[in-house]
Coordinates of C-alpha atoms and ligand atoms in Angstrom, one line a residue:
M1 CA 2.5 121.2 84.3
S2 CA 5.5 119.0 85.0
R3 CA 3.9 116.2 86.4
K4 CA 1.8 116.3 83.0
L5 CA 5.3 116.9 81.0
G6 CA 6.7 113.7 82.8
L7 CA 3.3 111.5 82.0
T8 CA 3.5 112.5 78.4
A9 CA 7.1 111.2 78.5
L10 CA 6.3 107.6 80.4
S11 CA 3.7 107.0 78.0
A12 CA 5.6 108.2 75.0
V13 CA 8.2 105.8 76.2
A14 CA 5.9 102.6 76.8
A15 CA 4.6 103.5 73.5
L16 CA 7.3 102.6 72.2
T17 CA 8.3 100.1 74.2
L18 CA 4.6 98.5 73.3
A19 CA 5.5 99.4 69.8
A20 CA 9.1 97.5 70.2
C21 CA 7.5 94.0 71.0
G22 CA 6.0 94.2 67.6
G23 CA 2.5 95.8 67.3
E24 CA 1.3 94.2 70.7
G25 CA -1.4 96.6 72.3
A26 CA -3.3 97.7 70.1
G27 CA -3.2 101.6 69.8
S28 CA 0.5 101.4 71.1
N29 CA 1.8 104.4 68.6
N30 CA -1.7 105.5 68.0
N31 CA -2.2 108.8 70.6
T32 CA -6.1 108.9 71.0
E33 CA -6.4 108.9 74.4
D34 CA -7.2 112.3 75.1
A35 CA -9.3 113.0 71.7
A36 CA -12.5 113.3 72.1
P37 CA -14.7 111.3 69.8
E38 CA -15.6 113.4 67.8
D39 CA -12.1 113.6 66.4
L40 CA -11.4 110.0 65.9
S41 CA -12.9 107.6 62.6
I42 CA -13.3 104.2 62.7
G43 CA -13.2 102.2 60.0
V44 CA -15.8 99.6 59.0
S45 CA -15.8 96.9 56.7
M46 CA -18.6 94.3 55.8
P47 CA -18.7 91.6 53.7
T48 CA -21.7 92.1 51.5
Q49 CA -25.5 93.8 51.1
T50 CA -26.4 90.5 49.2
S51 CA -27.3 89.5 52.7
E52 CA -29.8 91.7 55.2
R53 CA -27.4 90.5 57.9
W54 CA -24.5 92.1 57.0
I55 CA -26.2 95.5 55.9
A56 CA -27.8 95.4 59.8
D57 CA -24.7 95.3 61.0
G58 CA -23.1 97.7 59.4
N59 CA -26.1 99.8 60.0
A60 CA -26.3 99.3 63.9
V61 CA -22.5 99.3 64.8
K62 CA -22.7 103.0 62.8
E63 CA -25.1 104.0 64.8
Q64 CA -24.1 103.3 67.4
L65 CA -20.7 104.4 67.4
E66 CA -22.2 107.9 65.8
A67 CA -24.5 108.0 68.6
K68 CA -20.8 108.1 70.6
G69 CA -19.3 111.5 68.6
Y70 CA -17.2 108.9 66.6
E71 CA -16.5 109.6 62.8
V72 CA -17.7 106.5 60.6
D73 CA -16.4 105.2 57.6
L74 CA -19.0 102.1 56.6
Q75 CA -17.5 100.2 54.0
Y76 CA -19.6 97.1 51.9
A77 CA -16.9 94.9 49.7
G78 CA -19.4 92.8 47.7
D79 CA -17.8 90.1 48.8
D80 CA -15.5 90.8 46.5
I81 CA -11.7 89.7 48.2
P82 CA -9.2 92.9 46.4
T83 CA -12.0 94.7 47.3
Q84 CA -12.6 94.9 50.8
T85 CA -8.4 95.4 51.1
Q86 CA -8.4 98.4 49.4
Q87 CA -11.3 99.5 51.2
I88 CA -9.2 98.9 54.8
D89 CA -5.7 100.2 53.0
Q90 CA -7.6 103.1 52.1
M91 CA -9.0 103.2 56.1
I92 CA -6.1 103.0 56.5
T93 CA -4.3 106.3 55.2
Q94 CA -6.8 108.5 55.6
G95 CA -5.9 108.1 59.2
A96 CA -8.7 105.2 60.8
D97 CA -8.0 105.3 64.5
A98 CA -9.9 101.9 64.7
L99 CA -10.4 99.0 62.5
I100 CA -13.9 97.0 62.7
I101 CA -14.1 94.6 60.1
A102 CA -16.8 91.3 58.6
A103 CA -14.2 89.5 56.2
I104 CA -14.7 88.3 53.4
D105 CA -11.4 86.0 53.5
G106 CA -10.7 85.4 56.6
T107 CA -7.0 84.8 55.3
A108 CA -6.6 87.3 52.8
L109 CA -5.8 90.4 55.0
G110 CA -2.5 90.0 56.7
S111 CA -1.0 92.8 54.6
Q112 CA -3.7 95.6 55.9
L113 CA -3.7 94.4 59.5
Q114 CA 0.6 94.9 59.9
A115 CA 0.3 97.8 58.3
A116 CA -2.7 98.8 60.8
A117 CA -0.6 97.3 63.7
D118 CA 2.5 99.6 62.3
E119 CA 0.0 103.1 62.9
G120 CA -0.8 101.4 65.8
I121 CA -4.6 101.4 65.2
P122 CA -6.9 98.0 66.7
V123 CA -8.3 96.3 65.0
I124 CA -11.6 93.8 66.0
S125 CA -12.6 91.0 64.0
Y126 CA -16.2 91.0 63.9
D127 CA -18.4 88.0 63.5
R128 CA -15.3 85.7 61.3
L129 CA -12.3 85.9 62.7
I130 CA -9.5 87.3 60.9
R131 CA -6.9 84.4 60.4
D132 CA -2.9 83.5 60.8
S133 CA -2.1 87.4 61.7
E134 CA -0.9 88.5 65.0
N135 CA -2.8 91.1 64.4
V136 CA -5.9 90.8 66.0
D137 CA -6.6 92.4 69.1
F138 CA -10.1 91.5 70.3
Y139 CA -12.8 89.2 68.7
V140 CA -16.7 89.9 68.5
S141 CA -19.1 86.9 68.2
F142 CA -21.9 84.3 69.2
D143 CA -21.4 81.7 70.3
N144 CA -20.5 79.7 66.9
F145 CA -20.4 76.2 68.1
K146 CA -23.4 76.1 70.0
V147 CA -25.2 77.8 66.1
G148 CA -23.9 74.5 64.9
V149 CA -25.2 72.3 67.8
A150 CA -28.6 74.1 67.8
Q151 CA -28.5 74.1 63.9
G152 CA -28.0 70.1 64.5
N153 CA -31.5 69.9 67.5
A154 CA -33.7 72.0 65.3
L155 CA -33.2 69.3 62.4
L156 CA -33.1 67.0 65.0
T157 CA -37.3 68.5 66.6
G158 CA -38.3 69.3 63.2
L159 CA -38.4 65.7 62.4
G160 CA -40.0 64.5 65.7
L161 CA -37.0 63.3 67.2
P162 CA -36.2 63.2 70.8
T163 CA -33.9 65.7 72.2
E164 CA -32.6 67.4 75.3
D165 CA -34.5 70.2 74.3
N166 CA -37.6 67.9 72.8
P167 CA -37.6 65.1 75.0
E168 CA -41.5 64.1 73.6
G169 CA -40.5 63.6 70.7
T170 CA -41.4 60.4 69.1
A171 CA -40.3 59.6 65.6
T172 CA -37.9 57.5 65.4
G173 CA -36.8 56.9 61.6
P174 CA -35.1 56.2 59.8
F175 CA -34.9 59.7 57.7
N176 CA -32.9 60.3 54.9
I177 CA -30.7 63.7 55.6
E178 CA -28.2 65.7 53.5
L179 CA -25.6 68.4 55.0
F180 CA -24.6 72.0 53.6
A181 CA -22.0 73.8 54.6
G182 CA -20.9 78.1 54.2
S183 CA -17.7 79.2 53.3
L184 CA -14.1 77.5 53.5
D185 CA -12.3 80.2 53.8
D186 CA -15.5 81.2 56.4
N187 CA -13.8 80.1 60.0
N188 CA -16.9 80.2 61.2
A189 CA -18.4 77.6 58.7
F190 CA -16.7 74.8 60.4
F191 CA -18.0 76.2 63.8
F192 CA -21.3 75.7 62.5
F193 CA -20.9 72.5 61.0
D194 CA -19.1 70.7 64.1
G195 CA -21.0 72.0 66.3
A196 CA -23.7 70.3 63.5
M197 CA -22.3 67.4 63.8
S198 CA -21.3 66.7 67.5
V199 CA -24.9 66.3 67.1
L200 CA -26.3 64.3 64.5
Q201 CA -23.0 61.7 64.2
P202 CA -24.1 59.6 66.6
L203 CA -27.4 59.3 64.7
I204 CA -25.9 58.5 61.7
D205 CA -23.3 55.8 63.3
D206 CA -26.7 54.1 64.4
G207 CA -28.8 54.7 61.3
T208 CA -31.5 56.7 62.6
L209 CA -30.3 59.6 60.2
V210 CA -29.0 58.9 56.6
V211 CA -27.2 60.7 54.5
K212 CA -27.9 59.3 51.4
S213 CA -25.0 60.9 49.2
G214 CA -22.9 60.0 51.1
Q215 CA -21.5 63.3 51.4
T216 CA -20.2 64.2 55.2
E217 CA -17.1 65.6 54.9
I218 CA -17.3 69.3 55.4
E219 CA -14.9 69.5 52.1
Q220 CA -18.0 68.0 50.3
V221 CA -21.3 69.8 51.4
A222 CA -19.3 73.2 51.6
T223 CA -20.7 76.4 49.8
L224 CA -18.3 79.1 48.6
R225 CA -19.1 82.1 48.9
W226 CA -22.7 81.1 51.0
Q227 CA -24.3 81.7 47.8
Q228 CA -27.7 80.6 47.7
E229 CA -27.3 79.5 43.6
T230 CA -24.9 77.2 44.6
A231 CA -27.3 75.5 47.2
Q232 CA -29.4 75.5 45.1
R233 CA -27.6 73.6 42.4
R234 CA -25.9 70.7 44.5
M235 CA -29.5 70.4 46.7
E236 CA -30.9 70.0 42.1
D237 CA -27.7 67.8 41.5
L238 CA -28.7 65.1 44.8
L239 CA -32.5 64.9 44.1
T240 CA -31.1 63.5 40.7
S241 CA -28.2 61.9 41.5
T242 CA -29.7 60.0 44.5
Y243 CA -33.4 60.5 45.1
N244 CA -34.2 59.3 41.9
D245 CA -35.5 55.9 42.8
G246 CA -38.4 56.8 44.3
S247 CA -36.4 57.9 48.3
R248 CA -37.5 61.2 49.3
V249 CA -34.9 63.8 51.9
D250 CA -36.4 64.1 55.0
G251 CA -34.6 66.8 55.8
V252 CA -31.3 69.0 55.5
L253 CA -29.0 71.1 57.4
S254 CA -28.1 74.4 56.2
P255 CA -26.6 76.5 58.3
Y256 CA -28.0 80.2 56.6
D257 CA -31.1 81.4 55.4
G258 CA -29.7 82.5 52.0
L259 CA -29.1 78.6 51.8
S260 CA -32.3 77.0 53.4
R261 CA -33.9 79.3 50.7
G262 CA -31.6 78.4 47.7
I263 CA -32.5 74.4 49.0
I264 CA -36.1 75.4 49.2
T265 CA -36.4 76.6 45.6
A266 CA -34.6 73.6 44.6
L267 CA -37.2 70.9 46.6
S268 CA -40.5 72.8 45.5
N269 CA -38.9 72.7 41.4
N270 CA -39.0 68.8 42.1
G271 CA -42.1 68.7 44.4
Y272 CA -41.2 69.1 47.7
G273 CA -44.0 70.9 49.3
P274 CA -45.8 73.3 49.6
T275 CA -45.5 72.9 53.3
I276 CA -43.8 70.8 55.6
D277 CA -47.1 69.5 56.4
S278 CA -48.1 69.3 52.8
G279 CA -49.3 65.6 52.3
A280 CA -48.0 63.3 49.6
Q281 CA -44.5 64.8 49.1
P282 CA -44.0 67.6 52.8
M283 CA -41.5 70.0 52.1
P284 CA -38.0 68.4 54.1
I285 CA -37.5 70.1 57.0
V286 CA -35.1 72.5 57.0
T287 CA -32.7 74.4 58.6
G288 CA -31.6 78.1 58.8
Q289 CA -29.5 81.3 61.0
D290 CA -29.7 84.6 61.1
A291 CA -33.7 85.0 60.7
E292 CA -33.5 87.4 58.0
I293 CA -37.5 88.7 56.6
A294 CA -37.4 86.2 53.4
S295 CA -37.1 83.3 55.4
V296 CA -39.1 84.5 59.1
K297 CA -41.9 84.0 56.2
L298 CA -41.0 81.0 54.5
I299 CA -40.9 79.8 58.7
A300 CA -44.0 81.3 59.2
D301 CA -45.9 79.5 56.3
G302 CA -44.4 76.6 56.9
V303 CA -42.4 76.0 54.1
Q304 CA -39.0 76.4 55.9
S305 CA -38.5 74.2 60.1
S306 CA -35.8 77.0 61.4
T307 CA -33.8 79.5 61.8
I308 CA -31.0 80.7 64.1
F309 CA -31.5 84.1 65.8
K310 CA -28.5 86.0 66.4
D311 CA -28.9 90.1 67.9
T312 CA -26.9 91.9 65.7
R313 CA -27.4 95.0 67.3
L314 CA -25.9 93.2 71.1
L315 CA -23.3 92.5 68.0
A316 CA -22.7 95.7 66.9
E317 CA -23.1 97.4 70.9
Q318 CA -20.0 94.3 71.5
A319 CA -17.9 95.9 68.5
V320 CA -18.0 99.7 70.1
I321 CA -17.5 99.0 73.4
A322 CA -14.7 96.9 72.4
A323 CA -12.7 100.1 69.7
E324 CA -14.1 102.6 72.5
A325 CA -11.7 100.6 75.4
F326 CA -9.3 100.3 72.8
L327 CA -9.4 104.4 71.7
E328 CA -9.5 104.8 75.8
G329 CA -6.3 102.7 76.1
E330 CA -8.1 100.1 77.7
E331 CA -8.5 96.7 76.9
P332 CA -12.0 94.9 76.1
E333 CA -13.1 92.4 78.2
A334 CA -13.6 88.4 77.1
N335 CA -15.3 85.8 78.2
N336 CA -13.7 83.3 76.0
T337 CA -9.8 83.4 76.3
E338 CA -9.8 79.2 74.8
D339 CA -11.8 78.4 71.9
Y340 CA -10.4 81.1 68.5
D341 CA -7.3 80.3 67.8
N342 CA -6.8 81.7 64.6
G343 CA -3.5 79.9 63.2
V344 CA -1.0 82.7 65.1
K345 CA -2.6 82.8 68.6
V346 CA -6.4 82.9 71.0
V347 CA -7.6 86.7 70.1
P348 CA -9.3 87.1 73.3
S349 CA -13.6 86.9 72.1
Y350 CA -16.6 88.4 73.4
L351 CA -19.2 86.0 72.3
L352 CA -22.6 86.3 72.2
D353 CA -25.8 83.8 72.6
I354 CA -28.1 82.9 69.6
V355 CA -31.8 81.6 70.0
T356 CA -33.4 79.2 68.0
V357 CA -37.4 80.4 66.4
F358 CA -39.2 78.2 65.1
A359 CA -42.7 79.3 63.6
D360 CA -44.3 79.4 67.3
D361 CA -41.1 80.6 68.7
I362 CA -41.3 83.9 65.9
Q363 CA -43.8 86.3 68.0
A364 CA -41.6 86.1 71.3
E365 CA -38.5 86.3 70.3
L366 CA -38.3 88.1 67.0
V367 CA -41.6 90.4 66.7
D368 CA -42.1 91.5 70.5
T369 CA -37.5 92.4 70.9
G370 CA -38.5 94.7 68.0
Y371 CA -36.8 93.2 64.8
W372 CA -38.9 92.9 63.0
T373 CA -42.0 93.8 63.1
A374 CA -45.4 91.8 62.7
E375 CA -46.3 94.1 58.9
E376 CA -42.5 92.6 58.3
V377 CA -43.3 89.3 58.8
E378 CA -46.7 88.6 56.9
A379 CA -44.6 90.6 53.9
G380 CA -41.6 88.2 54.2
Q381 CA -40.0 91.9 53.5
A382 CA -38.3 95.1 55.5
E383 CA -39.9 98.4 55.4
Ligands
BGC401 C1 -22.0 84.1 60.2 C2 -23.9 84.0 59.4 C3 -24.0 84.3 58.4 C4 -22.7 83.9 57.5 C5 -23.1 83.8 55.7 C6 -21.1 83.8 59.0 O1 -19.9 83.8 59.0 O2 -22.0 84.4 60.7 O3 -23.6 84.7 60.4 O4 -25.3 83.9 58.0 O5 -21.4 84.4 57.9 O6 -23.5 85.7 55.5

């Protein structure tokens, strides 16, 4: 008994010391170690339901946490920053013991994270790095630079150019391409674009690839909030401004399936397609990301060329492992402690691998792994 009291007193001192060090060491004044999962609640804040990947992420995190007995408060913010800040504020006032957050704007959550730190609530940044705050305890994501490299390589492979993965490529170009990037308030957008440009820039420099619009800076090619309609409009504008002289677009770097579908709509409205193999004016090679079901069908049908598959079930699993570690008073294991500087500190990260999917890979990577059923691919929608 006295030993236990002694330990409690000791951990109280440790907690105070940690708290005095400015919130370092998540869970510091929030004693969760001895609590049963049933008595702990975890707030899960997701950006939007307009993209099915975030629905899959939210569901997977919730299911996996509930399977371990935790209470879960899952909220979607409709891509609206004030809604997300308000939802997180509410999670904190309602006594969340840990937070898992996929930010809309990675720089907009400073005061929420400060409030969480003041309460000793550990914060796990989910897929998108939360920036400009010391109160981010852990980051779970995919290797986002590698995603960009894979997108660049998929564009080259689609065009028939040789790459390390596809040395059989025999095309020589030159090819006209256009570039799209994601939302500038999402840290990932820079990793994707930089990764892709690490592959494409040398070929732009030697003339194999021609960005006919001249728009090669991320600020010129970004898409606020990753919106499909915005990408469609920009592609339409490019076709009118740059390709009205009889020239054609051969390839489009797109970082996300939703954007790819907007781009493809603009292209088909302007006489391209319907498929990559159609005769007179074939659909350009368009890349993507997320293996969204509507795009997987477009890939199966030969309309979109590729996507990058990121298994959200595995990401959810890592978020759950990290939350559990913090709640048990431990530090989760990181596999990257270098690359994700959020402007204030390098956030310890766990990064997962990614897979490039062309039509031939759908069965093995997406159906056999149980991510989508063959029927869903056929129908182009989730059941
Ligand atoms: C995610 C991508 C997703 C994009 C748009 C990024 O932060 O990493 O998987 O395509 O947001 O939702």
